[in-house]
mmCIF file of C-alpha atoms in Angstrom:
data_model
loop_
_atom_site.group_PDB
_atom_site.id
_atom_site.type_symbol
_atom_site.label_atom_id
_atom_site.label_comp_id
_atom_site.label_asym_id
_atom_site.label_seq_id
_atom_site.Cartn_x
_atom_site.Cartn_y
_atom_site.Cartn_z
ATOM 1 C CA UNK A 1 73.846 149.470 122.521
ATOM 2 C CA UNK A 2 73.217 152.864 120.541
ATOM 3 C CA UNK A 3 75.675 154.938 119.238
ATOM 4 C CA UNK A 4 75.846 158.148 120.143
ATOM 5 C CA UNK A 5 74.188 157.850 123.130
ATOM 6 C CA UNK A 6 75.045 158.847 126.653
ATOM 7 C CA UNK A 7 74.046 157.037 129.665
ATOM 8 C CA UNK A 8 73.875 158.996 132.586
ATOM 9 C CA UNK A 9 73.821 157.386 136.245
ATOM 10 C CA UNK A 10 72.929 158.921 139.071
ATOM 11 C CA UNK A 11 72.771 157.312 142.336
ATOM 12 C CA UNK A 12 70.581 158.471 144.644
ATOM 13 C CA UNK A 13 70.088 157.937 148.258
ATOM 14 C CA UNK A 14 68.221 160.703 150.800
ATOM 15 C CA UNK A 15 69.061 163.604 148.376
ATOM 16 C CA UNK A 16 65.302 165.046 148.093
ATOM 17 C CA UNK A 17 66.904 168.624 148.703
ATOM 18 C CA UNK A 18 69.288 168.240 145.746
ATOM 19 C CA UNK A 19 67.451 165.930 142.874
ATOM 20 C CA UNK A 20 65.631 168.003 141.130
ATOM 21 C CA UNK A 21 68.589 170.668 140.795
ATOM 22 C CA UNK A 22 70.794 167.938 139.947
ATOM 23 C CA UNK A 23 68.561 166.609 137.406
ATOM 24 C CA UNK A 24 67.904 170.265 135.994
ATOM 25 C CA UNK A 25 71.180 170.302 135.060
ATOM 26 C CA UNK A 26 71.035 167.347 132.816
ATOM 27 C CA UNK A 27 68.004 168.365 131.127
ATOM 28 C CA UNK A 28 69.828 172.208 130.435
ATOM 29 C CA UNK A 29 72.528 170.000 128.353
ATOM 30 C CA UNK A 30 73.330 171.329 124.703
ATOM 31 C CA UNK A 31 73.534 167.673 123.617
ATOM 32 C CA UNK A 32 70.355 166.219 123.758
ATOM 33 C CA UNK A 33 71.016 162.539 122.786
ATOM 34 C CA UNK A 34 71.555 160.849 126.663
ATOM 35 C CA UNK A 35 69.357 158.890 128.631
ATOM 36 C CA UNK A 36 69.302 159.551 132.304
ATOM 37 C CA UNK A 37 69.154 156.400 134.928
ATOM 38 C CA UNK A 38 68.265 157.481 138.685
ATOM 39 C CA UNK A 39 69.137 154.224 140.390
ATOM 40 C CA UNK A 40 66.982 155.025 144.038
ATOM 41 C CA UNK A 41 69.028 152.866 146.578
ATOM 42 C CA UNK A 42 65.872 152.636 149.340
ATOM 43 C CA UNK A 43 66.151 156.032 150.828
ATOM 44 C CA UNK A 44 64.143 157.223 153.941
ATOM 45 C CA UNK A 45 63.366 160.504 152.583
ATOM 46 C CA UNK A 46 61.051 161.691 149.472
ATOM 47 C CA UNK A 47 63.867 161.498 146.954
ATOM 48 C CA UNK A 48 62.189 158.644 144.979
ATOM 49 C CA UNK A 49 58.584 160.975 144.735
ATOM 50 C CA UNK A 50 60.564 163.930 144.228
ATOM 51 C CA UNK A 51 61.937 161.956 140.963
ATOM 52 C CA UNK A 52 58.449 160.936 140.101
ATOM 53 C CA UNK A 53 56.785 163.765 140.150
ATOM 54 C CA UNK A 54 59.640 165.299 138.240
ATOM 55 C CA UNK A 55 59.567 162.697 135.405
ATOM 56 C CA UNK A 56 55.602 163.198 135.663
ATOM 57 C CA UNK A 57 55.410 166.835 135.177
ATOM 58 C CA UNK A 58 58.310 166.720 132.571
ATOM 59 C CA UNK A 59 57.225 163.717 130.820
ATOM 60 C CA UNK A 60 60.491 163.131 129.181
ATOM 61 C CA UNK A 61 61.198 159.562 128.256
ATOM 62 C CA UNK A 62 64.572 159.739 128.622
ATOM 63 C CA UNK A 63 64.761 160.000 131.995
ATOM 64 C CA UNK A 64 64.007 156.598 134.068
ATOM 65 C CA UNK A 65 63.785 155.963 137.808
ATOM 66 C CA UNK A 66 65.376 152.348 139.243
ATOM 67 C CA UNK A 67 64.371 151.171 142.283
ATOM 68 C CA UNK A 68 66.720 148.749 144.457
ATOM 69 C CA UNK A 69 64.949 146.869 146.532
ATOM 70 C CA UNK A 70 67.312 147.768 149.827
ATOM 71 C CA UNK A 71 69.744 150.316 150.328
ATOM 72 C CA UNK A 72 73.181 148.349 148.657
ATOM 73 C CA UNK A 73 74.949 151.595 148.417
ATOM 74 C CA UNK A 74 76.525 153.589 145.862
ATOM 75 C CA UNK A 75 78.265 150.828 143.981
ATOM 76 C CA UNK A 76 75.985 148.447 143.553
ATOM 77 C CA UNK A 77 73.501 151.468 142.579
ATOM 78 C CA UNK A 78 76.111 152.495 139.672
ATOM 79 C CA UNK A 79 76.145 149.126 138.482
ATOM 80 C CA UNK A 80 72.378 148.029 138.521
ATOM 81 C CA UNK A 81 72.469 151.306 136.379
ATOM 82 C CA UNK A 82 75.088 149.970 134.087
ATOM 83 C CA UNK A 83 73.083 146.520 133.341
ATOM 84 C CA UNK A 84 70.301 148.634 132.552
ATOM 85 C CA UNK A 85 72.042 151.396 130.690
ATOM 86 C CA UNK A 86 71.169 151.640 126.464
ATOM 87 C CA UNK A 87 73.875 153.745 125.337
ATOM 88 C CA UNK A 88 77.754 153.219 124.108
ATOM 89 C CA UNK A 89 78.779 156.018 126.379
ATOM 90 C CA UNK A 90 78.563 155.883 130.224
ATOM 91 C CA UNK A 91 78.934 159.095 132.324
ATOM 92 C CA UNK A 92 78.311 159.596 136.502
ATOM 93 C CA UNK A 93 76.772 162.032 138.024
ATOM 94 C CA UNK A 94 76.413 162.057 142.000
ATOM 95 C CA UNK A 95 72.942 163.172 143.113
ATOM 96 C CA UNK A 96 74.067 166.121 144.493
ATOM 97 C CA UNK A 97 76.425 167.642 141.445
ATOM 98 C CA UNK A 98 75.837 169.351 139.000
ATOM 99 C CA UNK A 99 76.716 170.410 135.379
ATOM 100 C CA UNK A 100 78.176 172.891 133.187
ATOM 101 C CA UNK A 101 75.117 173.022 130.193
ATOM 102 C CA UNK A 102 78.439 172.100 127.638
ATOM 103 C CA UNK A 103 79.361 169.309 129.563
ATOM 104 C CA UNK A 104 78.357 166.111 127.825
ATOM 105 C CA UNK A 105 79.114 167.592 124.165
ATOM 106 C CA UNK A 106 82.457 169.027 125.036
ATOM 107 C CA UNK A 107 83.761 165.823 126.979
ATOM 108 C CA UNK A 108 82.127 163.474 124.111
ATOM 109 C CA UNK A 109 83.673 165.702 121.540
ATOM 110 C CA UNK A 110 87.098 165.497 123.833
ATOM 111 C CA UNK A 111 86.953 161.394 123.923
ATOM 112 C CA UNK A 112 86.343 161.138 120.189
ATOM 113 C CA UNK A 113 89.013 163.450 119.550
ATOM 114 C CA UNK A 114 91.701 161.588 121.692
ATOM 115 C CA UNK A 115 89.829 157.850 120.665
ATOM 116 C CA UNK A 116 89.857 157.311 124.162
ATOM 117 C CA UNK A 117 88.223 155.213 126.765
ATOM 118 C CA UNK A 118 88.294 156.614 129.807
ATOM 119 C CA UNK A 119 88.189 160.816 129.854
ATOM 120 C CA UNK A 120 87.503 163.369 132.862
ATOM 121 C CA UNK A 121 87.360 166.707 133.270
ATOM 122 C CA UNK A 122 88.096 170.026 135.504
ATOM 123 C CA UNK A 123 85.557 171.001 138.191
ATOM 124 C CA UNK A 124 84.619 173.792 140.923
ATOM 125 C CA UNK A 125 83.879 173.155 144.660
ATOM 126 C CA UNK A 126 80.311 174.304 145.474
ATOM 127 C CA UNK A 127 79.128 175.717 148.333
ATOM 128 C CA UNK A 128 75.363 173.779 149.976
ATOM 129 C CA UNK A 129 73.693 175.948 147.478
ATOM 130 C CA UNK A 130 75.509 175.190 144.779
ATOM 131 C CA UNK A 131 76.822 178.309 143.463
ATOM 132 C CA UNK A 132 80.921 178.001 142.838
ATOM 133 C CA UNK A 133 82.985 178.615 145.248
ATOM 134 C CA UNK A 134 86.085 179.822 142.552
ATOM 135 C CA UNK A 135 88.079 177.139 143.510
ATOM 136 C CA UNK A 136 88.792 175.308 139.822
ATOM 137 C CA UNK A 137 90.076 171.745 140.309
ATOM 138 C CA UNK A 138 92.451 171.027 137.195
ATOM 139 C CA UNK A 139 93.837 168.083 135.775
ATOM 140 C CA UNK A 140 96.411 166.339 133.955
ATOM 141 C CA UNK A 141 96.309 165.861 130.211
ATOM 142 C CA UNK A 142 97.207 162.373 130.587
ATOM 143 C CA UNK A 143 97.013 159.768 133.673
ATOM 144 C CA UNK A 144 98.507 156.339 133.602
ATOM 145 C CA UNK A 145 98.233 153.642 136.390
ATOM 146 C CA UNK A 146 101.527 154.649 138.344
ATOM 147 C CA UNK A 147 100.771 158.302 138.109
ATOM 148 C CA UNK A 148 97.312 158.064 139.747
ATOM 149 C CA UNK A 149 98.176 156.323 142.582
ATOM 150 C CA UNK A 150 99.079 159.019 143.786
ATOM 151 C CA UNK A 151 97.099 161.303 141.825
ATOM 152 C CA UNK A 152 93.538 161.061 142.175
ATOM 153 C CA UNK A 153 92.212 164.182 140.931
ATOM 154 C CA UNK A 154 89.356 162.136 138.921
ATOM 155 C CA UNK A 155 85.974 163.093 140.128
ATOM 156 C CA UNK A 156 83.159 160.609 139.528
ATOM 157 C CA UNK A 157 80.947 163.266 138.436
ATOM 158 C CA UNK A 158 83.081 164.530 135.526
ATOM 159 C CA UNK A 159 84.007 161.070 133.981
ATOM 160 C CA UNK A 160 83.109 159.397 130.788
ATOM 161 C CA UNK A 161 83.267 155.852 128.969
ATOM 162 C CA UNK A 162 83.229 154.304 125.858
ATOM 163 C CA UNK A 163 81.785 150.952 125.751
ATOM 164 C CA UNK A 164 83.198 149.994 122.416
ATOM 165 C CA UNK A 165 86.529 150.358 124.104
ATOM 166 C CA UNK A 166 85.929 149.060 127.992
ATOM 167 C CA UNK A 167 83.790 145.882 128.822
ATOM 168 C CA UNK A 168 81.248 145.770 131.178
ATOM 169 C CA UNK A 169 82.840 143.725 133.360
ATOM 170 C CA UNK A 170 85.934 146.101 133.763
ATOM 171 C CA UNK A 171 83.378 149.160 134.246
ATOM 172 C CA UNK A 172 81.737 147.714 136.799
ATOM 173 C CA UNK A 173 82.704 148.768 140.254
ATOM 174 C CA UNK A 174 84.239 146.676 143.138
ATOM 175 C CA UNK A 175 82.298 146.656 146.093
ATOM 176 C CA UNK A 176 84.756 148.397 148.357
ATOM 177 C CA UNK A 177 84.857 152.093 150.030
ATOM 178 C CA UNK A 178 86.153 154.377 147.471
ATOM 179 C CA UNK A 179 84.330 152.509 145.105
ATOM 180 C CA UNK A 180 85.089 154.984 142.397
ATOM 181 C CA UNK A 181 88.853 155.425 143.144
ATOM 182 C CA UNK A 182 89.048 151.793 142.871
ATOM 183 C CA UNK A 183 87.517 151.641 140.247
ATOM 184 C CA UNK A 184 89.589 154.059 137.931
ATOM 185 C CA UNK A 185 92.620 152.049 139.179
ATOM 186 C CA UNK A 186 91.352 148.859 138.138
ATOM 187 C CA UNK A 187 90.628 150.215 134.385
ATOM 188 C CA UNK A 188 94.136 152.052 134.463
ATOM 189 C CA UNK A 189 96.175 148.712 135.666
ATOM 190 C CA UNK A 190 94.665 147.033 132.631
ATOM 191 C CA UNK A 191 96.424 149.433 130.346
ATOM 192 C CA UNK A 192 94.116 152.007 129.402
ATOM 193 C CA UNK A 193 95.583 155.975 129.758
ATOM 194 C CA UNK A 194 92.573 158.626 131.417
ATOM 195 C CA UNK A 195 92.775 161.707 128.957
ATOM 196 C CA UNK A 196 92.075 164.879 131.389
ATOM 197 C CA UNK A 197 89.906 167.519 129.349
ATOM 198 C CA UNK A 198 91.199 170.687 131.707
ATOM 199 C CA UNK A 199 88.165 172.741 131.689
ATOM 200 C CA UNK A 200 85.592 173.352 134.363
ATOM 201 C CA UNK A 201 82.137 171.483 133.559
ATOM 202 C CA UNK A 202 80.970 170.501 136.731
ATOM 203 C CA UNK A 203 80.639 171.584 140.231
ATOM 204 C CA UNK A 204 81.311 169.311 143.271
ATOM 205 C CA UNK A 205 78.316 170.350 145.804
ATOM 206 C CA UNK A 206 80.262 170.256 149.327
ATOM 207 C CA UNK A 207 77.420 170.470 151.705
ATOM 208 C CA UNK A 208 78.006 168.806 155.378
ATOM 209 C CA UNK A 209 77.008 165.385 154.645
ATOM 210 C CA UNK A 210 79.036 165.068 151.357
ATOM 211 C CA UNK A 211 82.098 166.537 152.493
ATOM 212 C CA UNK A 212 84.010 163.110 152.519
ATOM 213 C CA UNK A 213 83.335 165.015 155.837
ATOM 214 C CA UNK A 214 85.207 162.072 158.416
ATOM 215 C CA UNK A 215 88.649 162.836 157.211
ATOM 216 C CA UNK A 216 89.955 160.256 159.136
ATOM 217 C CA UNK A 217 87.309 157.473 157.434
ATOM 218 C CA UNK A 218 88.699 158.649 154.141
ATOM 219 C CA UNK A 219 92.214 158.431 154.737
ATOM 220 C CA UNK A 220 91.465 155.173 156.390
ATOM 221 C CA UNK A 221 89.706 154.103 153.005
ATOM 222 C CA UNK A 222 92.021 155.370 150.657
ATOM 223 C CA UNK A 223 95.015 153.451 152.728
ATOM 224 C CA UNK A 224 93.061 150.660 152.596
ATOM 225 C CA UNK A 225 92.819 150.418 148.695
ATOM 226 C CA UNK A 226 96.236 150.337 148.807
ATOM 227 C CA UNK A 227 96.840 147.811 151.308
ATOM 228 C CA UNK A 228 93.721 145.509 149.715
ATOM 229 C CA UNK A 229 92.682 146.621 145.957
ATOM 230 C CA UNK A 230 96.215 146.810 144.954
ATOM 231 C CA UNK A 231 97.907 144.392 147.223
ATOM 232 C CA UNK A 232 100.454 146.716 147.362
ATOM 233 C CA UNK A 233 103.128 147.033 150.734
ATOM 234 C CA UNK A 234 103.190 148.983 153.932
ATOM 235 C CA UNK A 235 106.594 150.959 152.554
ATOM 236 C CA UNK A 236 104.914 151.450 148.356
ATOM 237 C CA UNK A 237 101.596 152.256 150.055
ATOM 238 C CA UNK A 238 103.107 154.696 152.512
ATOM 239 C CA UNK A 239 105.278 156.354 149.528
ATOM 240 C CA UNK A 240 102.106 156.725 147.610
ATOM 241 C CA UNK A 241 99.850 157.834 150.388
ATOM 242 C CA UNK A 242 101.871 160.777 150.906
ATOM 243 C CA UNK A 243 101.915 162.215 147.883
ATOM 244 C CA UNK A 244 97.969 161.756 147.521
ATOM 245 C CA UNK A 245 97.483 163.375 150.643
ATOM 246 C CA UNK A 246 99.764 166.015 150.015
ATOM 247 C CA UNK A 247 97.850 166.447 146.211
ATOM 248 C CA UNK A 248 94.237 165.912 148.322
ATOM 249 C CA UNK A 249 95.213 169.025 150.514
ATOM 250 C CA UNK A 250 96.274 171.203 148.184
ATOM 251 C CA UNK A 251 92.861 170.869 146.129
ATOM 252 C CA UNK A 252 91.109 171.923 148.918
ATOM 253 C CA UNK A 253 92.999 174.739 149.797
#
């Protein structure tokens, strides 16, 4: 594992229209040391050559393209890229987000600061093409395992992790819809505390495929975290439910 170094992962399934922004973004970061992990998850469009051709013209070694040999979907992707990933510091980056150029040194800066494990940040909604839309998502200082039940302002795309703090094996994500969620829960009910740096350094592309866009399959999924992740009951899970969804709204708005 090398200090100092960031490993970025990216999952990436049929996003040939947003790649090469997305990875643009990584390569405009003021803190060079990170090594960037594309984990392609069998997609039916040119988003693997897109990535090639990319890393070709660049010819930057720090950026490396993984190939799964079927589509597994986004967890499995994130944690073939975690296996493979060289540095102590993890961050996630969906494949069609993208980054504030101060990102990685100002959240890496934040987590030393605090000596923390788990950090996150603010972030903007996007529009398709990316520009912000104004709308500034902020968060918490702190966030303990109670409070983001019903709080789940964490966007994968603004996280970071200290391996010298979290083990692999509670990094890795459970193979379950809202795969992320889940997995911030699991890292919180183990004790840890998720310092919130409240500054926007990212913006969260909502385009008509990535708009968590069935709201009825993501209430269905976040209910069912409760229900199954947490093994919690039909009255807890209802008293939590409602004041996600309430929180969920009101971001959006």
């Amino acid at each position: 594992m090398v200090d100092e170094l960031i490993s970025i992962i990216v999952p990436v399934y049929n996003a040939e229209k947003y790649i090469v922004e997305t990875m643009e973004s990584v390569l405009a970061q003021t803190w060079s040391g990170w090594e960037l992990l594309l984990v392609e998850d069998a997609s039916t469009d040119r988003s693997a050559e897109c990535i090639e051709n990319y890393i070709s013209q660049r010819g930057d070694g720090r950026i490396r393209l993984l190939r799964q040999p079927e589509n597994r979907g986004a967890a499995r992707a994130r944690n073939r890229g975690l296996k493979e990933a060289a540095g102590r510091y993890i961050a996630y980056l969906d494949a069609d987000d993208l980054w504030d150029p101060e990102k990685l040194e100002r959240e890496l800066c934040f987590l030393k600061e605090k000596k923390a494990a788990f950090v996150f940040t603010g972030y903007e909604f996007a529009d398709e093409s990316g520009r912000g839309t104004g709308k500034v998502v902020h968060v918490p200082e702190t966030l303990n395992y109670r409070q983001a039940l019903s709080n789940t302002t964490i966007w994968t795309t603004t996280v970071m992790f200290d391996r010298d703090r979290l083990s692999d094996e509670l990094l890795e994500m459970p193979i379950i819809k809202s795969e992320d969620t889940a997995l911030w829960w699991k890292i919180l009910r183990s004790g840890y505390i998720a310092y919130g740096l409240d500054e926007n350094l990212a913006r969260y592309r909502r385009s008509g495929k990535t708009l968590s866009s069935n709201k009825l399959e993501a209430l269905r999924r976040i209910w069912n975290l409760y229900r199954r992740a947490e093994g919690m009951g039909i009255l807890s899970s209802g008293w939590h439910f409602c004041f996600w969804a309430v929180r969920a709204v009101k971001r959006r708005l």
